[in-house]
Every structure is written in C-alpha cells, then in structure tokens.
Amino acid sequence: MGLYLCVMDPDTDEEFDGFEVGTYTYFNVIRDTVINRLGRKLKSKLSLFLDHPDSDGQWRTEDLVPLRAEIALIRSALEVLPTALLLTEDWYLGAFAKVKRSNLYDCVVTVDAEPFFDRLDRLCDVGITQGKPILFQ
C-alpha cells in the first residue's frame, strides 16, 4: 500500500495537487535517513516532518510554513552527503535509476522519480496558496 500526499478541497473533493510518495515503509526510511544522517540533535528542529504519523492524517495549513523551513534545513544537510541507495523495492530502484544523483538529497525520490523534498515543498506552497492542509492518504 502506498502513501499519497495531496492538497484538496474537502467540500468538493477537488484535488489541487498531490503525489505518490511510495510505500509507507519508504516514508519511514526517509525519516530514519534524516535522523541517522543529520543526527538526533536536529530532531527537535524537524518535529513536523519527523513526528507526524505515516497513516491517515494531515499537516494543518498553519504547519505548512514551518514545514517548508524544515524542508530547507533537510535539503541543506542532505546536499553535502554522499549518495546512497535507500530501498531495494523494485519501484524505488526504477525511480532511482531515472535521476541524476550527486548527493543524498537526490536519492530521496518519489514514485515518479521526482526529488521527494522538492515535491513536498511545492505541495506546501499549494496548501498555503489554497488555504488547505496536506492530507495523508
């Protein structure tokens, strides 16, 4: 089962934007990678990203600006680390093979081979613009 993140209007079910992260396991691998590579001392600065349950839920609209700040911190830290294979599931290997990788940040990709944190940052922007939360589905 995969994790899908999206911004939508709950009254009309209109989806403004969304993307498939990958499996729930992969989402946890991403978070574990962030903790293990950045150090536990930064965990308190990344609480929105790291502490949200990976099941149904949401990042509230008021969380999106601080979440973008967390994404920027993660980006700057991962961009100086060497590349690494994060998962051996077929879908990930396929997506991993499609991207140019020069650092660890580039290795964290979505099912569609897009940089995960770039995609999440854009989704935050949509949520802020629309005044809607990011939903976990």
mmCIF file of C-alpha atoms in Angstrom:
data_model
loop_
_atom_site.group_PDB
_atom_site.id
_atom_site.type_symbol
_atom_site.label_atom_id
_atom_site.label_comp_id
_atom_site.label_asym_id
_atom_site.label_seq_id
_atom_site.Cartn_x
_atom_site.Cartn_y
_atom_site.Cartn_z
ATOM 1 C CA MET A 1 0.000 0.000 0.000
ATOM 2 C CA GLY A 2 1.328 3.417 -0.922
ATOM 3 C CA LEU A 3 1.287 6.804 0.706
ATOM 4 C CA TYR A 4 -0.263 9.621 -1.295
ATOM 5 C CA LEU A 5 0.071 13.249 -0.163
ATOM 6 C CA CYS A 6 -2.307 15.832 -1.559
ATOM 7 C CA VAL A 7 -3.998 19.175 -1.138
ATOM 8 C CA MET A 8 -7.698 19.071 -1.855
ATOM 9 C CA ASP A 9 -10.948 20.811 -1.093
ATOM 10 C CA PRO A 10 -12.837 18.532 1.311
ATOM 11 C CA ASP A 11 -16.173 20.078 0.331
ATOM 12 C CA THR A 12 -15.862 19.409 -3.401
ATOM 13 C CA ASP A 13 -13.161 16.676 -3.455
ATOM 14 C CA GLU A 14 -11.274 18.813 -5.979
ATOM 15 C CA GLU A 15 -7.605 17.937 -5.828
ATOM 16 C CA PHE A 16 -5.299 20.911 -6.259
ATOM 17 C CA ASP A 17 -2.103 18.845 -6.289
ATOM 18 C CA GLY A 18 -0.712 15.585 -4.981
ATOM 19 C CA PHE A 19 1.921 12.932 -5.428
ATOM 20 C CA GLU A 20 2.617 9.326 -4.593
ATOM 21 C CA VAL A 21 5.462 9.072 -2.113
ATOM 22 C CA GLY A 22 5.899 5.306 -2.320
ATOM 23 C CA THR A 23 5.209 2.739 0.354
ATOM 24 C CA TYR A 24 4.625 3.624 3.987
ATOM 25 C CA THR A 25 7.837 1.720 4.669
ATOM 26 C CA TYR A 26 9.701 4.047 2.322
ATOM 27 C CA PHE A 27 8.292 7.142 4.042
ATOM 28 C CA ASN A 28 9.675 5.790 7.307
ATOM 29 C CA VAL A 29 13.009 5.027 5.612
ATOM 30 C CA ILE A 30 13.168 8.682 4.523
ATOM 31 C CA ARG A 31 12.552 9.843 8.074
ATOM 32 C CA ASP A 32 15.039 7.343 9.528
ATOM 33 C CA THR A 33 17.621 8.504 6.986
ATOM 34 C CA VAL A 34 17.099 12.111 8.024
ATOM 35 C CA ILE A 35 17.530 11.230 11.721
ATOM 36 C CA ASN A 36 20.522 8.949 11.164
ATOM 37 C CA ARG A 37 22.371 11.269 8.782
ATOM 38 C CA LEU A 38 21.553 14.609 10.400
ATOM 39 C CA GLY A 39 21.833 13.452 13.983
ATOM 40 C CA ARG A 40 19.300 13.213 16.729
ATOM 41 C CA LYS A 41 20.197 16.716 17.945
ATOM 42 C CA LEU A 42 18.313 18.180 14.979
ATOM 43 C CA LYS A 43 15.238 16.065 15.632
ATOM 44 C CA SER A 44 13.558 18.805 17.686
ATOM 45 C CA LYS A 45 14.017 21.248 14.763
ATOM 46 C CA LEU A 46 12.293 18.809 12.404
ATOM 47 C CA SER A 47 9.340 17.774 14.524
ATOM 48 C CA LEU A 48 6.633 18.434 11.925
ATOM 49 C CA PHE A 49 8.284 16.198 9.346
ATOM 50 C CA LEU A 50 9.642 13.528 11.673
ATOM 51 C CA ASP A 51 6.871 13.154 14.235
ATOM 52 C CA HIS A 52 3.778 13.025 12.035
ATOM 53 C CA PRO A 53 2.257 9.540 11.918
ATOM 54 C CA ASP A 54 2.554 7.945 8.491
ATOM 55 C CA SER A 55 -1.094 6.959 8.419
ATOM 56 C CA ASP A 56 -4.153 8.994 7.504
ATOM 57 C CA GLY A 57 -3.944 12.492 8.853
ATOM 58 C CA GLN A 58 -2.769 15.871 7.746
ATOM 59 C CA TRP A 59 -0.260 18.637 8.070
ATOM 60 C CA ARG A 60 -2.509 21.518 9.033
ATOM 61 C CA THR A 61 -2.470 24.700 6.994
ATOM 62 C CA GLU A 62 -0.720 26.559 9.816
ATOM 63 C CA ASP A 63 2.011 23.870 9.811
ATOM 64 C CA LEU A 64 2.983 24.402 6.180
ATOM 65 C CA VAL A 65 5.238 27.466 6.543
ATOM 66 C CA PRO A 66 7.231 25.865 9.380
ATOM 67 C CA LEU A 67 7.298 22.574 7.427
ATOM 68 C CA ARG A 68 8.887 24.418 4.498
ATOM 69 C CA ALA A 69 11.579 25.693 6.876
ATOM 70 C CA GLU A 70 12.222 22.104 7.991
ATOM 71 C CA ILE A 71 12.473 21.001 4.348
ATOM 72 C CA ALA A 72 15.070 23.724 3.710
ATOM 73 C CA LEU A 73 17.114 22.535 6.690
ATOM 74 C CA ILE A 74 16.917 18.923 5.497
ATOM 75 C CA ARG A 75 17.896 19.972 1.968
ATOM 76 C CA SER A 76 20.984 21.867 3.095
ATOM 77 C CA ALA A 77 22.107 18.954 5.271
ATOM 78 C CA LEU A 78 21.495 16.149 2.758
ATOM 79 C CA GLU A 79 23.050 18.019 -0.172
ATOM 80 C CA VAL A 80 26.520 17.683 1.365
ATOM 81 C CA LEU A 81 26.258 13.929 1.991
ATOM 82 C CA PRO A 82 27.210 11.201 -0.498
ATOM 83 C CA THR A 83 24.627 9.272 -2.489
ATOM 84 C CA ALA A 84 23.082 6.136 -1.029
ATOM 85 C CA LEU A 85 20.530 3.555 -2.070
ATOM 86 C CA LEU A 86 17.675 3.844 0.435
ATOM 87 C CA LEU A 87 15.495 0.892 -0.537
ATOM 88 C CA THR A 88 15.619 -2.224 -2.693
ATOM 89 C CA GLU A 89 11.964 -2.357 -3.714
ATOM 90 C CA ASP A 90 11.527 -2.526 -7.499
ATOM 91 C CA TRP A 91 9.565 0.716 -7.810
ATOM 92 C CA TYR A 92 12.308 2.615 -5.939
ATOM 93 C CA LEU A 93 15.120 1.071 -7.966
ATOM 94 C CA GLY A 94 13.301 2.130 -11.152
ATOM 95 C CA ALA A 95 12.804 5.697 -9.925
ATOM 96 C CA PHE A 96 16.354 5.839 -8.528
ATOM 97 C CA ALA A 97 17.780 4.824 -11.899
ATOM 98 C CA LYS A 98 16.000 7.717 -13.652
ATOM 99 C CA VAL A 99 17.512 10.566 -11.637
ATOM 100 C CA LYS A 100 20.912 12.189 -11.739
ATOM 101 C CA ARG A 101 22.362 11.721 -8.273
ATOM 102 C CA SER A 102 25.161 13.858 -6.934
ATOM 103 C CA ASN A 103 24.287 13.752 -3.217
ATOM 104 C CA LEU A 104 21.954 12.096 -0.723
ATOM 105 C CA TYR A 105 19.236 14.694 -1.299
ATOM 106 C CA ASP A 106 18.959 13.494 -4.915
ATOM 107 C CA CYS A 107 18.434 9.906 -3.745
ATOM 108 C CA VAL A 108 15.186 10.672 -1.914
ATOM 109 C CA VAL A 109 12.729 10.371 -4.791
ATOM 110 C CA THR A 110 9.025 9.854 -5.347
ATOM 111 C CA VAL A 111 7.427 7.061 -7.350
ATOM 112 C CA ASP A 112 7.583 9.416 -10.360
ATOM 113 C CA ALA A 113 11.347 9.919 -9.890
ATOM 114 C CA GLU A 114 10.937 13.478 -8.641
ATOM 115 C CA PRO A 115 13.008 14.750 -5.715
ATOM 116 C CA PHE A 116 10.774 13.994 -2.723
ATOM 117 C CA PHE A 117 11.560 17.117 -0.703
ATOM 118 C CA ASP A 118 11.201 19.414 -3.734
ATOM 119 C CA ARG A 119 7.811 17.856 -4.396
ATOM 120 C CA LEU A 120 6.767 18.216 -0.754
ATOM 121 C CA ASP A 121 7.908 21.844 -0.762
ATOM 122 C CA ARG A 122 5.772 22.559 -3.844
ATOM 123 C CA LEU A 123 2.817 20.823 -2.182
ATOM 124 C CA CYS A 124 3.282 23.077 0.863
ATOM 125 C CA ASP A 125 3.163 26.068 -1.465
ATOM 126 C CA VAL A 126 -0.120 24.841 -2.962
ATOM 127 C CA GLY A 127 -1.570 24.285 0.506
ATOM 128 C CA ILE A 128 -0.560 27.763 1.625
ATOM 129 C CA THR A 129 -1.944 29.353 -1.542
ATOM 130 C CA GLN A 130 -5.237 27.426 -1.323
ATOM 131 C CA GLY A 131 -5.522 27.675 2.469
ATOM 132 C CA LYS A 132 -5.827 23.871 2.705
ATOM 133 C CA PRO A 133 -3.876 21.205 4.636
ATOM 134 C CA ILE A 134 -1.740 18.449 3.145
ATOM 135 C CA LEU A 135 -3.619 15.190 3.531
ATOM 136 C CA PHE A 136 -2.061 11.762 4.061
ATOM 137 C CA GLN A 137 -3.988 9.159 2.083
#
